[in-house]
Amino acid sequence: MIGRRRLLAGVAGAIAAVPLVSCAGGSGASAGRLRLAFPAGGATESLDPHTGSLFVDQARAKALFDTLVGYADDMSVVPRLAESWQPDPTGTRWRIRLRPAEFHDGRPVTAEDVLFTYRRIADDATAAQSASHFADVDFGASRAISATELELVLGAPNFEFPSAWGAPATEIVPAGTTDFTAPVGSGPFRFVSFEPGGTAVFARFDRHWSGPATPAELEFVLMEQESARVNALLSGQVDYAHDVSANSVRLLEQGGRARVHSAPFGTMQALLLKVDRPPFSDPRLVQAVRAGLDRQALLDIALSGQGRLGNDLFGAGLKYYPPDLPAPARDVDAARALLREAGADGLSWELQTSSVDPYFESAASLIAQQLGEAGMRVSPRIGPAETYFSDIKEHGVASLSRTAALPVPTFLGQRMTSDAGSNNYTGYRSAEFDELYGRALATADDARRADLLVRAQRLARESSGNVVWGFSGWNVATATSVAGVRGAPPNSLDWARFDRVSVG
Amino acid sequence: MIAPAARASAAVLPRLGVALVQIAAVAVGVFALTALLPGDTAQVVLGEHADTGQLEVLRRRLGLDQPWGTRFAQWAGGMLHGDLGTSLRTGRPVLDEITRNAATTALLTALTLLVVLPLAGWLGVRSGLRAGSRFDRAVNSVVVLLNSVPEFALALLLVGVFAVRAGWLPATAGGLSGWSLVTEPAVLVLPVGVLAAKQLSALARQVRTGVVTANGAEYATHVRRAGLGERDVVLRHVLPNTIGPVLQQLARTVDGLLGGVVVVEALFALGGIGSGFVEAVKARDLPVVQGYALLFAVITIGINLVIDLVARRFRAGAR
């Protein structure tokens, strides 16, 4: 009996000793290393900056590489590798001058590198995320003028072309790069190690054109579960947690152990109705849905009050967004009258939703209830998160969708024009809209271009199936010892940017 | 000399045949089920901004434009030569993908069994020998409680108490996997604790039941009356008779652990076969899904086979 007891005591002692051992060995944190928890998820496990589609892919790319321009919070462009640029009067020839910058192996960043990169992105074989941004470039006519100057030639005028150079997954890679197992970039951090599906470590690049970064090292740790990221931050395992939900904000700020940084309305939350197929090919039924929604209730409940009311247009707070349009008020009687008029009393339809966004499921049930009061039978249908966005392009008549911040003209061009193909989720086709949009891109004068873009958006608001009910906030959290992080909309320059962050 | 060996192989061979058929059935079944899932790897890889042209190019490159029958035939053909194929998502051999993650899970499972086996044995024997005592009732209540709490709830509770509040243990494994975990054993304490708590109860109760039954059986009473010491009664007569059913329960424990690691690996951000499998399903990475399915099938069927055969030995010995 004594023997058994002693054995057990030994086991218990060994277990109790484990934390001490690990404290002595250090928990992996070294001075100056910033530890970042990002959601994982099943996309490509590579450091190729042009093919990753997840936030962690983009965050890693931003550390290792640079883009020609970046996006300010309102998605207007700010210079990065490009020092200046100048279009010709037709808006089809763009001359770009590069600032002096260096890749991690000491080679200078040249015009040839930029041309190689954009050609690679536009090549179908790369399957790049941002291919459509460069589909219109005539690479035969584009050329390097000198080592630091190049000219890009477009098939059609586009005075908004510079925003393509700041889009996610347009990072400049050295000419001739085919292998990304130990990539060389010109970003503020250089490659140290990367285990596909696991941890990545990057070290400060001392000769970065903007000066050396503050942290000596970055360590990207993948944690798919939001609870794991929050707990890791609270227990001091990481310094930064990406993408935390509104529900975790209170827990994180309790007792001053962590700080939450919010971008107030980073993401559009929309109900997309396909106007090219029944029943929503009848515009009265689209109007009935718009009138039947209680947007304030959706904001208060589905978004926990953190966000902003939607006005059926993308891009609240961004450049070219018309800020003066009133948000539609709820009018259940009008919705009922429209239904009757269309001969569609008791109309029933399926609303596609998924767990791809934490707000979708509560929004879906609220929408079903609100439209039920207006005389429609809406049944939410939950689809798989991994292929959700391609599913809703092809199937069904109504779905919930969300879009992070991107320049308003990019959104209009890629989602609302007739030649947007399947990326035009609502099947909106309008010759008048296309004409206004094309004319805006071909207009050199900024104010007149803005005016045309606002007219195009008002038109789309009346007749597309894009029912934008709100804008959700966007949260990241840091340990209280971390300085230099602020809430910035996803895709903007300051989002997931770590070269100016310090650990206290 | 020849007779026992021949008897053993006569018992083993048909079972092996059945096991092979079972494994093949799992391969076909999982392939069919994955084929039924909506979407494919091309859609997952290209994500939200994919257009039809890009999808076609990628599908052709990955061979996703081939009919299902052809793809299964190719996979099965490779299998027969010991080639599990390459991942659609990463282009690396499936075997590499799996072995990278298997080390983590093997470590987790082995540590859990190291904790569970002696503890369940001790608790089960002790409470079985003193059935109805205060000790027995206390063990029973704790064990029932642990068994009724779902793994994820127990994990979140333990993390909340020991990692976030007390700060004694790391809240997650912080993306560590494989043998690198050995360098930071502290990260394993909570995951192993959760897995062990769940499996401990069933096994301890099985041991207790066996001990109670054997202890009250006629032969135990008989040898006691014959004047054998209590210690010898337990060691030589009670325990050997409980081993058969306990081994059966042990097979279920291993099956249960395979299920539990999926939850535990996700919650503690551990890169093992559970999260690897879930990721492969999410990416519709069929060759990798098939690889994992085979691994699970081989482990489950193999362990059940071995334990059946061993248990048969013990039954034979008892007779």
Short mmCIF file of C-alpha atoms in Angstrom, two decimals, chain A residues 1 4-5 8 15 18-19 21-22 26-28 41-45 51 53 124-129 131 195-196 199 221-225 227-228 231-232 234-235 237 257 384 386-387 389-391 393 402-403 415 422-423 425, chain B residues 38-40 43-54 57-58 61 89-90 92 97 100 119 122 126 130 156 159 163-165 168-177 184-187 189 266-267 269 279 281-284:
data_model
loop_
_atom_site.label_atom_id
_atom_site.label_comp_id
_atom_site.label_asym_id
_atom_site.label_seq_id
_atom_site.Cartn_x
_atom_site.Cartn_y
_atom_site.Cartn_z
CA MET A 1 0.00 0.00 0.00
CA ARG A 4 1.45 2.59 -4.35
CA ARG A 5 0.94 5.73 -2.37
CA LEU A 8 1.16 8.37 -6.77
CA ILE A 15 2.99 17.03 -12.65
CA VAL A 18 6.15 20.79 -14.80
CA PRO A 19 5.17 24.48 -14.70
CA VAL A 21 10.46 23.50 -15.32
CA SER A 22 8.81 25.42 -18.09
CA GLY A 26 11.23 30.28 -20.64
CA SER A 27 7.88 30.03 -22.44
CA GLY A 28 9.39 30.85 -25.82
CA GLY A 41 -8.01 27.90 -41.57
CA GLY A 42 -7.63 25.65 -44.47
CA ALA A 43 -6.16 27.71 -47.29
CA THR A 44 -2.76 27.44 -48.91
CA GLU A 45 0.09 26.94 -46.48
CA THR A 51 -2.11 33.32 -53.59
CA SER A 53 -6.57 34.65 -49.21
CA ASP A 124 -4.05 32.71 -64.86
CA ALA A 125 -1.61 29.95 -63.97
CA THR A 126 -0.72 31.73 -60.71
CA ALA A 127 -4.36 31.71 -59.56
CA ALA A 128 -3.68 35.00 -57.76
CA GLN A 129 -6.30 36.63 -55.56
CA ALA A 131 -5.66 38.95 -60.82
CA GLU A 195 6.35 25.65 -40.74
CA PRO A 196 3.38 25.23 -43.09
CA THR A 199 4.47 28.98 -36.58
CA VAL A 221 1.04 31.59 -34.07
CA LEU A 222 -2.06 29.99 -35.58
CA MET A 223 -5.11 29.55 -33.35
CA GLU A 224 -8.28 28.80 -35.21
CA GLN A 225 -10.58 29.08 -32.17
CA SER A 227 -11.46 31.38 -27.43
CA ALA A 228 -7.90 30.07 -27.78
CA ASN A 231 -7.18 32.88 -23.53
CA ALA A 232 -3.65 32.95 -24.91
CA LEU A 234 -5.19 36.78 -21.18
CA SER A 235 -2.65 34.30 -19.87
CA GLN A 237 1.18 33.61 -24.04
CA ARG A 257 -5.21 42.78 -18.55
CA PRO A 384 -20.63 25.21 -45.08
CA GLU A 386 -15.37 26.95 -46.47
CA THR A 387 -17.15 27.30 -49.80
CA PHE A 389 -18.95 32.61 -50.99
CA SER A 390 -18.76 30.50 -54.13
CA ASP A 391 -22.01 28.77 -53.17
CA LYS A 393 -22.63 33.24 -56.16
CA ARG A 402 -19.98 40.69 -45.66
CA THR A 403 -17.16 42.62 -47.30
CA ARG A 415 -19.30 43.56 -57.71
CA SER A 422 -20.21 35.72 -60.93
CA ASN A 423 -18.65 38.23 -58.52
CA TYR A 425 -23.54 38.48 -56.37
CA PRO B 38 -20.52 20.80 -51.57
CA GLY B 39 -17.59 22.64 -53.14
CA ASP B 40 -14.07 21.55 -53.99
CA GLN B 43 -13.11 26.99 -54.50
CA VAL B 44 -11.58 26.82 -51.05
CA VAL B 45 -8.10 27.80 -52.22
CA LEU B 46 -9.27 30.70 -54.38
CA GLY B 47 -11.77 31.87 -51.79
CA GLU B 48 -14.15 34.76 -52.03
CA HIS B 49 -12.77 36.48 -55.11
CA ALA B 50 -12.51 33.47 -57.40
CA ASP B 51 -13.89 33.94 -60.87
CA THR B 52 -15.02 31.17 -63.18
CA GLY B 53 -11.91 31.28 -65.40
CA GLN B 54 -9.50 30.94 -62.48
CA VAL B 57 -7.60 26.63 -64.56
CA LEU B 58 -7.02 25.45 -61.00
CA ARG B 61 -4.28 21.66 -62.71
CA ARG B 89 -3.72 22.10 -51.20
CA THR B 90 -0.02 22.06 -50.44
CA ARG B 92 3.28 17.79 -50.45
CA GLU B 97 1.26 15.80 -43.94
CA ARG B 100 3.92 15.65 -39.12
CA LEU B 119 -5.17 5.74 -11.94
CA TRP B 122 -6.06 1.89 -8.59
CA ARG B 126 -9.86 -0.01 -4.41
CA ARG B 130 -14.71 -1.77 -0.69
CA LEU B 156 -12.70 25.90 -21.09
CA VAL B 159 -8.23 26.97 -18.88
CA ALA B 163 -4.35 29.43 -17.03
CA VAL B 164 -6.30 32.68 -17.06
CA ARG B 165 -7.12 33.16 -13.34
CA TRP B 168 -0.07 28.43 -13.44
CA LEU B 169 -0.26 26.77 -16.82
CA PRO B 170 -0.23 27.97 -20.44
CA ALA B 171 -3.72 28.43 -21.89
CA THR B 172 -2.84 26.94 -25.26
CA ALA B 173 0.00 25.07 -26.88
CA GLY B 174 0.63 28.20 -28.88
CA GLY B 175 0.87 26.43 -32.21
CA LEU B 176 3.50 23.90 -31.07
CA SER B 177 3.29 20.44 -32.53
CA GLU B 184 7.60 22.69 -23.23
CA PRO B 185 5.85 19.98 -21.25
CA ALA B 186 3.72 22.50 -19.37
CA VAL B 187 1.54 23.05 -22.43
CA VAL B 189 -0.82 19.32 -18.79
CA ALA B 266 -8.75 22.68 -31.56
CA LEU B 267 -9.23 24.28 -28.14
CA ALA B 269 -4.28 25.14 -30.71
CA GLU B 279 -8.54 21.13 -41.92
CA VAL B 281 -12.10 18.18 -44.77
CA LYS B 282 -12.60 21.94 -44.76
CA ALA B 283 -10.25 22.31 -47.71
CA ARG B 284 -11.90 19.37 -49.52
#
